Coordinates of C-alpha atoms and ligand atoms in Angstrom, one line a residue:
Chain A
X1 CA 0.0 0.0 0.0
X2 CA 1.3 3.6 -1.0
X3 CA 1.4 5.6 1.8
X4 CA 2.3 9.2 -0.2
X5 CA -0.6 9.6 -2.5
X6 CA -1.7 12.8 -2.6
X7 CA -4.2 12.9 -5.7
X8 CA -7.6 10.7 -5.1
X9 CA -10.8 10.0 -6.6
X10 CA -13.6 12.3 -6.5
X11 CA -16.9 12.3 -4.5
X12 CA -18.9 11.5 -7.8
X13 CA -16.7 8.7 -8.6
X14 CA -16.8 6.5 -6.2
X15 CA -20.5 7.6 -5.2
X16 CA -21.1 6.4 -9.0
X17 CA -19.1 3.2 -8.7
X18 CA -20.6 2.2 -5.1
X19 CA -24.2 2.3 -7.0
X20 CA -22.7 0.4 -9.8
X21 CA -23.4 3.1 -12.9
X22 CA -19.8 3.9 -13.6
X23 CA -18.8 2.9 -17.2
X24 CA -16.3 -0.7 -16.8
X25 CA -13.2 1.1 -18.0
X26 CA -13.9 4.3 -15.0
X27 CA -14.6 1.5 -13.2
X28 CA -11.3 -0.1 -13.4
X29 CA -9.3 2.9 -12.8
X30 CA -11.0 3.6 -9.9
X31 CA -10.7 -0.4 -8.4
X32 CA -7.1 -0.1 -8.8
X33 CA -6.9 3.2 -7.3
X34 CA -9.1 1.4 -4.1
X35 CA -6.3 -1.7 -4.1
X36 CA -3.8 1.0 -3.6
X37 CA -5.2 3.7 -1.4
X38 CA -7.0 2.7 1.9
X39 CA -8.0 6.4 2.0
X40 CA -10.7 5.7 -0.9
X41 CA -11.3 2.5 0.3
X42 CA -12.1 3.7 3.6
X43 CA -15.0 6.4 1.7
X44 CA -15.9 3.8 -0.6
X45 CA -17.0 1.6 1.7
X46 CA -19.0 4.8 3.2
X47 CA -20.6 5.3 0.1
X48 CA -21.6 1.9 -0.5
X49 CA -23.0 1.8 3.4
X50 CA -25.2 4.5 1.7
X51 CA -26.6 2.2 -0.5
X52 CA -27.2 -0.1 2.8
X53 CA -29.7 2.5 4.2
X54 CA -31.5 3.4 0.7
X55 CA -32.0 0.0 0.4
X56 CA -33.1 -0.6 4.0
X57 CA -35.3 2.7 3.0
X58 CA -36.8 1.4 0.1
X59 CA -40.6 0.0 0.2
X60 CA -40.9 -3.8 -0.1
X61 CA -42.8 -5.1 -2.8
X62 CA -44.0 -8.7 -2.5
X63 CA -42.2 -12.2 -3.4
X64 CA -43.7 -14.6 -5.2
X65 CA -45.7 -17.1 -3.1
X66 CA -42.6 -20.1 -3.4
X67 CA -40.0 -17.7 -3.7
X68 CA -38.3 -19.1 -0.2
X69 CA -39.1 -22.7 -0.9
X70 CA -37.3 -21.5 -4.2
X71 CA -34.8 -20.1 -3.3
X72 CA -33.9 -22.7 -0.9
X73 CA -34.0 -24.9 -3.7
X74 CA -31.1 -22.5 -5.7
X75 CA -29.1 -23.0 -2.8
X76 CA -29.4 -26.6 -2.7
X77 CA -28.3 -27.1 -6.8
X78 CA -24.7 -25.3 -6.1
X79 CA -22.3 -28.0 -5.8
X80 CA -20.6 -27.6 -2.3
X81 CA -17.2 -27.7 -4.0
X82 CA -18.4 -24.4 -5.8
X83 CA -19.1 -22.6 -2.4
X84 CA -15.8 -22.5 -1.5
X85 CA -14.2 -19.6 -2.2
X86 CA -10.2 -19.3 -3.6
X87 CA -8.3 -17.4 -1.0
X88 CA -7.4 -14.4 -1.8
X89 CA -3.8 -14.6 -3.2
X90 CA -1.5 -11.6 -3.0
X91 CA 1.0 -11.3 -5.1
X92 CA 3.4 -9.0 -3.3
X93 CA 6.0 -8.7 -5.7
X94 CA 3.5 -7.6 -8.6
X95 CA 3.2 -4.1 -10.4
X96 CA 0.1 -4.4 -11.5
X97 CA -2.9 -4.2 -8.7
X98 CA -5.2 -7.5 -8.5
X99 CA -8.3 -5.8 -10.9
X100 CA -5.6 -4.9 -13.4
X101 CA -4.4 -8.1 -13.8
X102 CA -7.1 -9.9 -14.4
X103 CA -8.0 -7.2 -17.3
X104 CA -4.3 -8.0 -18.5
X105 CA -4.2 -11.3 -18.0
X106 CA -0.9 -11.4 -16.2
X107 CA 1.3 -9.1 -14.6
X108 CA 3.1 -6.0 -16.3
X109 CA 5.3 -8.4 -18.7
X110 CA 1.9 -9.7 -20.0
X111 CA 0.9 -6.5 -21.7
X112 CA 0.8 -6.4 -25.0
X113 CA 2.1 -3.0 -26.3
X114 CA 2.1 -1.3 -29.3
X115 CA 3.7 2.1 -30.8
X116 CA 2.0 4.7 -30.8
X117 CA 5.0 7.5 -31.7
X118 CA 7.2 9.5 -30.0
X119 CA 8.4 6.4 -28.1
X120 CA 4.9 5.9 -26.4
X121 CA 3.1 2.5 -25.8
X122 CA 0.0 1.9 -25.3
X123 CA -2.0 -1.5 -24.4
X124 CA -6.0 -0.9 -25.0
X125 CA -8.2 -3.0 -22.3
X126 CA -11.3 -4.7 -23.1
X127 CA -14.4 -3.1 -21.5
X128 CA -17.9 -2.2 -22.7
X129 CA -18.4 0.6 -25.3
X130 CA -19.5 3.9 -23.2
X131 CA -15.7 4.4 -22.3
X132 CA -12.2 3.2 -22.9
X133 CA -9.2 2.3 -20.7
X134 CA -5.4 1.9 -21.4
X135 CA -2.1 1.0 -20.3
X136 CA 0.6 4.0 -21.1
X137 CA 4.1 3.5 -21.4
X138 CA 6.3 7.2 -21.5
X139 CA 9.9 7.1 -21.7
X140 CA 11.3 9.1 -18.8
X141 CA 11.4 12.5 -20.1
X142 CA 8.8 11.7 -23.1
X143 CA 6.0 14.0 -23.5
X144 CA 2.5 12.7 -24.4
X145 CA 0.9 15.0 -26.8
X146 CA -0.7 18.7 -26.0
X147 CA -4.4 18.0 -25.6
X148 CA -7.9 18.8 -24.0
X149 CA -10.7 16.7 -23.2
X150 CA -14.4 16.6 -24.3
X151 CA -15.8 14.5 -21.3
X152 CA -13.9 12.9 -18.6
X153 CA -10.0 11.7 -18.8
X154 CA -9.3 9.6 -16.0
X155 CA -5.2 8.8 -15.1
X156 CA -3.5 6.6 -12.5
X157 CA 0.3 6.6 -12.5
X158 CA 1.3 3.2 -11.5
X159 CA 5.6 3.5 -11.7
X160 CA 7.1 6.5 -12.1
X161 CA 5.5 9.6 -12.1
X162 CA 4.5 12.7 -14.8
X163 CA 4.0 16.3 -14.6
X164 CA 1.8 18.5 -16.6
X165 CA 0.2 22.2 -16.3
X166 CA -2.1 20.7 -12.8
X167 CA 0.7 19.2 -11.2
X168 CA 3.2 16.3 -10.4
X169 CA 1.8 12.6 -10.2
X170 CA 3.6 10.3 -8.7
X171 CA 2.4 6.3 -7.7
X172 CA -0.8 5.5 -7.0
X173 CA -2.0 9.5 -7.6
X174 CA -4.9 10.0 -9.6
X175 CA -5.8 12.7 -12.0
X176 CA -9.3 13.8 -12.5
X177 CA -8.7 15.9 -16.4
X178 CA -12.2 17.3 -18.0
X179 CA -13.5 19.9 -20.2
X180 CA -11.5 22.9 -18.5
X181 CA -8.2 21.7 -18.4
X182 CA -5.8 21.3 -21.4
X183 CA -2.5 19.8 -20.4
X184 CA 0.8 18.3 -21.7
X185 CA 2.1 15.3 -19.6
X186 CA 5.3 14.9 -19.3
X187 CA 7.2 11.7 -17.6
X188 CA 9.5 12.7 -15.1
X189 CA 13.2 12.4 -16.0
X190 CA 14.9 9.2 -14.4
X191 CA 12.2 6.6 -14.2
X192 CA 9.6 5.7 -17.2
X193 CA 6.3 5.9 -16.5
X194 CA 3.6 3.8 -16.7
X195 CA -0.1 4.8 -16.5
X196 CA -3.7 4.2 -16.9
X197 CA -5.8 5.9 -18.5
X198 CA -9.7 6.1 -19.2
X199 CA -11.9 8.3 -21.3
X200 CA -15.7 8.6 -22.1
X201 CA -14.9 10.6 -24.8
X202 CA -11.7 11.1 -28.0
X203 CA -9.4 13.5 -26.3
X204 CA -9.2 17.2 -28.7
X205 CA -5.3 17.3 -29.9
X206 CA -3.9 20.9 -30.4
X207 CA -1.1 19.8 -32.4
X208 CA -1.9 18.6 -36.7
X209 CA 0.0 15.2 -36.7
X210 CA -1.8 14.1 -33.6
X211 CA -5.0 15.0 -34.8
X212 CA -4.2 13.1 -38.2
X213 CA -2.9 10.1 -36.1
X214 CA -5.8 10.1 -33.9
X215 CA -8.1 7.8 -36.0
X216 CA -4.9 5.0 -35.4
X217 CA -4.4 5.7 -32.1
X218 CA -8.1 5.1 -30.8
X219 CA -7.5 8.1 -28.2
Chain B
X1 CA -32.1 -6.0 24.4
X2 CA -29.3 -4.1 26.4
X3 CA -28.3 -0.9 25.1
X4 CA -25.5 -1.8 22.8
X5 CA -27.9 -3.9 20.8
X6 CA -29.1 -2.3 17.6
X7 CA -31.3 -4.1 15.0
X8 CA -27.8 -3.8 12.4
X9 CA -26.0 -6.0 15.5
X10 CA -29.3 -8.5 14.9
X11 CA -28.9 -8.7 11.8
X12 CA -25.4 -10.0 11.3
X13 CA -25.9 -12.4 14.2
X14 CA -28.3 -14.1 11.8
X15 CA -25.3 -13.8 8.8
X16 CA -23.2 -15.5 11.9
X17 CA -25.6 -18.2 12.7
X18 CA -26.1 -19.0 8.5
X19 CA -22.2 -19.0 8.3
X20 CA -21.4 -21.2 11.3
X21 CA -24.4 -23.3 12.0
X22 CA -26.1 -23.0 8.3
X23 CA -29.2 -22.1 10.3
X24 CA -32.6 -21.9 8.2
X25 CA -34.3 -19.8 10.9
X26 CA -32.2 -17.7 11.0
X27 CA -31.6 -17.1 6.7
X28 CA -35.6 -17.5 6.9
X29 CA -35.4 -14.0 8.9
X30 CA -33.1 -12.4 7.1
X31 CA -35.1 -13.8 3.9
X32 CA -38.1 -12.0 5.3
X33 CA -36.8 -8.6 5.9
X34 CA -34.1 -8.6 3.1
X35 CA -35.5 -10.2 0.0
X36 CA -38.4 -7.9 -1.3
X37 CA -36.3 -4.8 -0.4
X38 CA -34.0 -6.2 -2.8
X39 CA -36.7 -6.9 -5.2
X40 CA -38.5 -3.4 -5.0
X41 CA -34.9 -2.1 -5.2
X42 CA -34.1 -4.3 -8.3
X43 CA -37.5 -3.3 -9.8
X44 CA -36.9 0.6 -9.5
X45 CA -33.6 0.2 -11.2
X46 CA -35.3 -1.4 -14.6
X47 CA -35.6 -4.4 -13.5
X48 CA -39.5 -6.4 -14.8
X49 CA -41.1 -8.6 -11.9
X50 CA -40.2 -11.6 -12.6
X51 CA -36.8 -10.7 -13.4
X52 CA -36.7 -9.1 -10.1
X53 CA -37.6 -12.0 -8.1
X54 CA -35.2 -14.0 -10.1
X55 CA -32.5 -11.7 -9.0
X56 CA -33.5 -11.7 -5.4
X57 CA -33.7 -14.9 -5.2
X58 CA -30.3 -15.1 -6.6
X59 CA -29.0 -12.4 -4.1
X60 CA -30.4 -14.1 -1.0
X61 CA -29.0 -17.5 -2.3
X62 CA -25.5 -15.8 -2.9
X63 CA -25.8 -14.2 1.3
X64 CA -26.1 -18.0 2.2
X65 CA -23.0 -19.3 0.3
X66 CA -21.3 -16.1 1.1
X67 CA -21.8 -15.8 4.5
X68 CA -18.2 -16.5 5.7
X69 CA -17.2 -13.4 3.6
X70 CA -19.0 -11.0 5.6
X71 CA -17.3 -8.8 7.8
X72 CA -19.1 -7.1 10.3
X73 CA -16.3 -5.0 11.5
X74 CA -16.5 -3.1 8.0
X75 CA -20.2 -3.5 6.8
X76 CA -23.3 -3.4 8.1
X77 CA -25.7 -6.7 6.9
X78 CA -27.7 -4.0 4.8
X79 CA -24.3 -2.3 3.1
X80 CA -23.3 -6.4 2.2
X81 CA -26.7 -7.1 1.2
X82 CA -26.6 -4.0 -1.3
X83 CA -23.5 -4.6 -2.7
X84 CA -23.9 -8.3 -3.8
X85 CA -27.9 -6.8 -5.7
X86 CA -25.7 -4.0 -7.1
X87 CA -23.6 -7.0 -8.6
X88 CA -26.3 -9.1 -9.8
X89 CA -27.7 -5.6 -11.3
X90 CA -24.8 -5.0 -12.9
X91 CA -24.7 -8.4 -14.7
X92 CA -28.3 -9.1 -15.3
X93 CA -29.5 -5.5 -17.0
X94 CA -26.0 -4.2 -18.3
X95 CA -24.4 -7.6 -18.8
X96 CA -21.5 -5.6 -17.6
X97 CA -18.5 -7.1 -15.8
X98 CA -17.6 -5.0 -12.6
X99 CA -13.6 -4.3 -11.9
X100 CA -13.6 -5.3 -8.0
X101 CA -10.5 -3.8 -5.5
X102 CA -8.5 -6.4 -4.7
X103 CA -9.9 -8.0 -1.6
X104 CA -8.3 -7.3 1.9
X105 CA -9.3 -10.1 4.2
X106 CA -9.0 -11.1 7.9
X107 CA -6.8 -14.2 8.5
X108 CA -8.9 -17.4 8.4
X109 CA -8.6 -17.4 11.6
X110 CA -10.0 -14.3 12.6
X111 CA -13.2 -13.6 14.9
X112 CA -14.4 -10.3 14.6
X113 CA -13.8 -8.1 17.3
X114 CA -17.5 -7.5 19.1
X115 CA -16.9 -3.6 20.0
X116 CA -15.4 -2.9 16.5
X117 CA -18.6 -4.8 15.2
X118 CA -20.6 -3.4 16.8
X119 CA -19.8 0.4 16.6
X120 CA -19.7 0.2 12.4
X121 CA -23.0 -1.6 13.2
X122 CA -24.4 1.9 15.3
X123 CA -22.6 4.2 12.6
X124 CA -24.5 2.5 9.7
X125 CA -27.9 3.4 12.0
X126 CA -27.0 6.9 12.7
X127 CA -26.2 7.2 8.7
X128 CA -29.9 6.1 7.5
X129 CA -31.2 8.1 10.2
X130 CA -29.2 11.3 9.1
X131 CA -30.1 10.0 5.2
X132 CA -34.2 10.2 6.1
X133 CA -33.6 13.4 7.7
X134 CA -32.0 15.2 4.8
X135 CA -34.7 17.5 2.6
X136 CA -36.7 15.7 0.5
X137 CA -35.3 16.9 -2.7
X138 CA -32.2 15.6 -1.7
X139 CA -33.0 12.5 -0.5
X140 CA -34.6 11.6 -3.6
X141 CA -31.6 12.7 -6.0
X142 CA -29.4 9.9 -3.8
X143 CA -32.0 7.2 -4.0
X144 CA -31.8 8.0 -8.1
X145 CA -28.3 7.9 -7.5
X146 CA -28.6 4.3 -6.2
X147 CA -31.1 3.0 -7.9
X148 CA -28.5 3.4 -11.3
X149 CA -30.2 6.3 -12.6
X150 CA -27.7 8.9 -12.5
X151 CA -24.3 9.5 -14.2
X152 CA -21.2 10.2 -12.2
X153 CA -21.3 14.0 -14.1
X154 CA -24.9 14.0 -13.0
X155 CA -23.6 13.5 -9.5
X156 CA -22.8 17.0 -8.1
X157 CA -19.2 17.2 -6.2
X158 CA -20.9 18.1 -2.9
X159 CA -22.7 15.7 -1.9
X160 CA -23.5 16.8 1.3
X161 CA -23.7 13.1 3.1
X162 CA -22.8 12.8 6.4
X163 CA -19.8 10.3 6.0
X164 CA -17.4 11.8 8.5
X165 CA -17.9 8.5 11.7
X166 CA -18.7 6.2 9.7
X167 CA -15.2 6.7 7.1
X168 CA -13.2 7.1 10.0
X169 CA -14.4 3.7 11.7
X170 CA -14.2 2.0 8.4
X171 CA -10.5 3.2 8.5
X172 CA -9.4 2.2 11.6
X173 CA -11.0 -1.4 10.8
X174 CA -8.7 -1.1 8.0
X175 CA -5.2 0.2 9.9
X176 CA -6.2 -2.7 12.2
X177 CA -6.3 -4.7 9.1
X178 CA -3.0 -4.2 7.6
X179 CA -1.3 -4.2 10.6
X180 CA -2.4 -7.6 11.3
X181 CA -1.6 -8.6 7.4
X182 CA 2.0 -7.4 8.2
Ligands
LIG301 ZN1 -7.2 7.6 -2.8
LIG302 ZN1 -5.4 14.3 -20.7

């Protein structure tokens, strides 16, 4: 656990992911953010005790006249060897957080990169439609192109750390990018960085050979 | 009832009892109160009747098989019972899969501490007692909030909840945690 995080998720984040009605790839940032951060695990587990009392609020509507006989009966049908649960296994010595992995299907050396330019690599996740989620690899030093944002740009450094016009982001800090900000990330010198990054909408490139490249680059 | 009992502390003795003694009385009580809240709940997110009860069922049979996951030092019986609908939500209208944190558990050992338990079990009341007593309109934007109706740009930065105890006690459950993991 990273004890120096100083950038974290927002109050409509995790609200949004405690009810379940964040879009996967947002969703995935912000479950490897909680593996690394007890802070936001601490007020995600508030916000979900939310949910608790609205659903202890809410107005009962009535079962169907078998539905415990029924249910009982689901119960019975598991196989017992499929009640037990795997422990939970911690691998200590891994880069990537536990929900990452399983989207990568490995650790770090799993990821399958490609080129995008400029010495940049990016790995593009699998998740449903409304927004998109991937690895980024920047040299130390490397700049990712000058750009702003139509919806919501969500990054998590995960080695290393960048800097743009906002701030410096280090491990485990989170940076929450819309509309109003138009920034140029650049990895710090010394260590290359690596990053994820979600969007619920293509990021606007100031720059011409960005813009042209864009349609490749599935930014 | 003495005065540390609350009706949250009740609840997860009946979790307790399904976990350890795989008690039907007990899972038929927590069946009673729990099951159609999840159902109406299921229903006011999109959910059609008999999907809904499907779901419920589903939900209730997953609190049975689930039962030794439960941790009462970090969750109220409500805030579990909520979390595993939210899942089957998830799967059954958006046929979504859900990125979960990697999982911070108790040693298999472990027996919850009672006072811990039971303090997160009196914070969780005094949150849906300070959640009813918030203004109307803003009461109802949360529920939406919940029942998957609303955007996280729809939701506005403030939120104005009351989260202050009950973060901090989730916290220290977790700095108890890790320092037993070390
Ligand atoms: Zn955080
Ligand atoms: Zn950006």
């Amino acid at each position: 656990m990273n004890m120096t995080i100083k950038h974290h998720l927002t109050d409509p984040l995790l609200m949004a992911y405690a009810a379940g009605n964040l879009p996967e790839a947002f969703g995935l940032v912000v479950a490897t953010h909680v593996s690394m951060c007890d802070e936001c695990r601490a007020r995600l587990a508030s916000f979900e005790a939310v949910g608790g009392a609205v659903l202890e609020e809410t107005d009962t509507c009535e079962m169907a006249e078998d539905s415990f006989a029924a249910t009982m009966k689901r119960i019975s049908d598991v196989p017992e060897e499929e009640r037990i649960t795997a422990p939970a296994t911690t691998a200590e010595d891994a880069l990537l957080p536990k929900p990452l992995r399983e989207y990568v299907g490995g650790d770090i050396d799993a990821v399958e990169w490609k080129s995008v330019g400029g010495r940049v690599r990016q790995a593009i996740l699998p998740t449903s439609k409304d927004a998109s989620v991937r690895l980024l690899y920047i040299p130390a030093g490397v700049a990712v192109p000058d750009h702003g944002h139509r919806g919501t740009e969500l990054t998590l450094v995960l080695q290393g750390a960048f800097e743009d016009e906002a701030d410096v982001f280090g491990p485990g800090d989170v940076e929450v990018a819309n509309e109003e900000l138009e920034h140029t990330p650049v990895a710090a010198p010394g260590h290359d960085c690596i990053c994820l990054a979600a969007t619920d909408a293509p990021l606007r490139f100031s720059g011409l050979i960005p813009r042209l490249a864009q349609p490749f680059l599935g930014i | 009832m003495t005065e540390k009992d609350t009706v949250d502390t009740r609840w997860s003795e009946m979790v307790a009892r399904v976990k350890t003694e795989r008690d039907e009385t007990a899972f038929a009580e927590l069946f009673a109160h729990f099951a159609p809240r999840v159902k109406a709940f299921l229903m006011k997110s999109g959910a059609d009747p008999a999907l809904a009860e499907e779901c419920a069922q589903d939900v209730m049979a997953t609190l049975w098989h689930k039962a030794h996951l439960f941790d009462p030092e970090r969750a109220s019986v409500a805030t579990w019972v909520f979390t595993i609908a939210r899942n089957r939500r998830i799967d059954a209208l958006r046929k979504n899969r859900r990125p979960e944190p990697e999982d911070l558990t108790w040693g298999p050992e472990h027996e919850p501490e009672q006072d811990e338990a039971i303090a997160l079990q009196q914070e969780s009341e005094k949150l849906g007692t300070a959640l009813a007593a918030l203004p109307e309109k803003q009461r109802m934007l949360i529920q939406r909030a919940y029942f998957g109706d609303m955007s996280h740009s729809e939701i506005a930065e403030e939120t104005g909840l009351p989260l202050g105890t009950i973060k901090s006690r989730i916290r220290l459950a977790l700095d108890r945690l890790r320092h037993e993991m070390k």
